[in-house]
């Protein structure tokens, strides 16, 4: 199996700790930043793999809105993910 790409981060998302801290504080969803958890979200049913900076599994619609606001303030790109069953890489950026 191919190793997920751990692409260089833009300067704006270099502070992953701030992103995770705010997501944990301001949302009720599950925030995952460890390598194993992020690795599960680095791919879908396709051959494409890209390691996310963090993963939020929202509990409410408000969690989604808050996460998008935080990402906007920190200039972090957001990629919504559904079931991860695409065979063309749409859920990996």
XYZ file of C-alpha atoms in Angstrom:
93
model
C 0.000 0.000 0.000
C 1.269 3.476 -0.814
C 2.125 5.870 2.001
C -0.188 8.928 2.222
C 1.337 12.163 1.021
C 2.241 14.465 3.879
C 2.393 17.576 1.734
C 4.237 20.682 2.904
C 1.752 22.944 4.629
C 1.165 26.502 3.540
C 2.548 29.006 6.048
C -1.021 29.753 7.134
C -1.648 26.245 8.496
C 1.785 25.605 9.953
C 0.361 26.050 13.472
C -1.677 22.855 13.680
C -1.841 23.172 17.461
C -3.879 26.401 17.252
C -6.321 24.795 14.814
C -6.806 21.734 17.023
C -7.081 23.833 20.186
C -9.818 26.015 18.739
C -11.757 23.110 17.225
C -11.713 21.293 20.566
C -12.735 24.403 22.493
C -15.379 25.776 20.131
C -17.093 22.631 18.774
C -18.711 19.592 20.363
C -17.481 17.216 17.656
C -14.586 14.784 17.810
C -11.250 16.352 16.798
C -8.507 13.988 15.634
C -4.918 15.081 15.085
C -2.888 11.923 15.713
C -1.204 10.260 12.732
C -3.290 7.066 12.859
C -6.630 8.887 12.887
C -5.588 11.350 10.182
C -4.278 8.424 8.134
C -7.734 6.844 8.069
C -9.035 10.021 6.422
C -6.090 10.396 4.010
C -7.700 8.237 1.353
C -10.982 7.006 -0.046
C -11.693 4.002 -2.281
C -9.337 5.450 -4.924
C -5.548 5.313 -5.155
C -5.165 8.959 -4.072
C -3.884 9.818 -0.613
C -3.282 13.181 1.082
C -2.778 13.548 4.833
C -5.206 16.021 6.454
C -3.968 18.533 9.031
C -6.814 17.578 11.376
C -10.161 15.810 11.222
C -13.396 17.028 12.788
C -16.368 14.686 13.059
C -19.119 17.216 13.797
C -22.071 16.450 16.042
C -24.226 19.394 14.950
C -24.715 21.773 12.052
C -23.369 24.481 14.358
C -20.110 22.504 14.654
C -19.776 22.688 10.882
C -20.409 26.431 10.759
C -17.978 27.027 13.629
C -15.277 24.879 12.033
C -15.613 26.741 8.739
C -15.361 30.061 10.593
C -12.223 28.907 12.424
C -10.695 27.654 9.183
C -11.455 30.967 7.506
C -9.841 32.929 10.339
C -6.734 30.718 10.250
C -6.698 30.555 6.430
C -6.934 26.751 6.505
C -8.476 24.936 3.529
C -11.544 22.780 4.285
C -12.488 19.561 2.543
C -15.912 18.142 3.433
C -16.066 14.359 3.421
C -18.992 11.998 3.124
C -18.663 8.235 3.223
C -15.222 8.124 1.602
C -16.403 5.694 -1.055
C -15.329 7.657 -4.130
C -13.086 5.823 -6.550
C -11.772 9.058 -8.087
C -10.169 10.865 -5.139
C -12.771 13.577 -4.511
C -12.623 13.165 -0.726
C -8.862 13.616 -0.606
C -8.530 17.054 -2.167
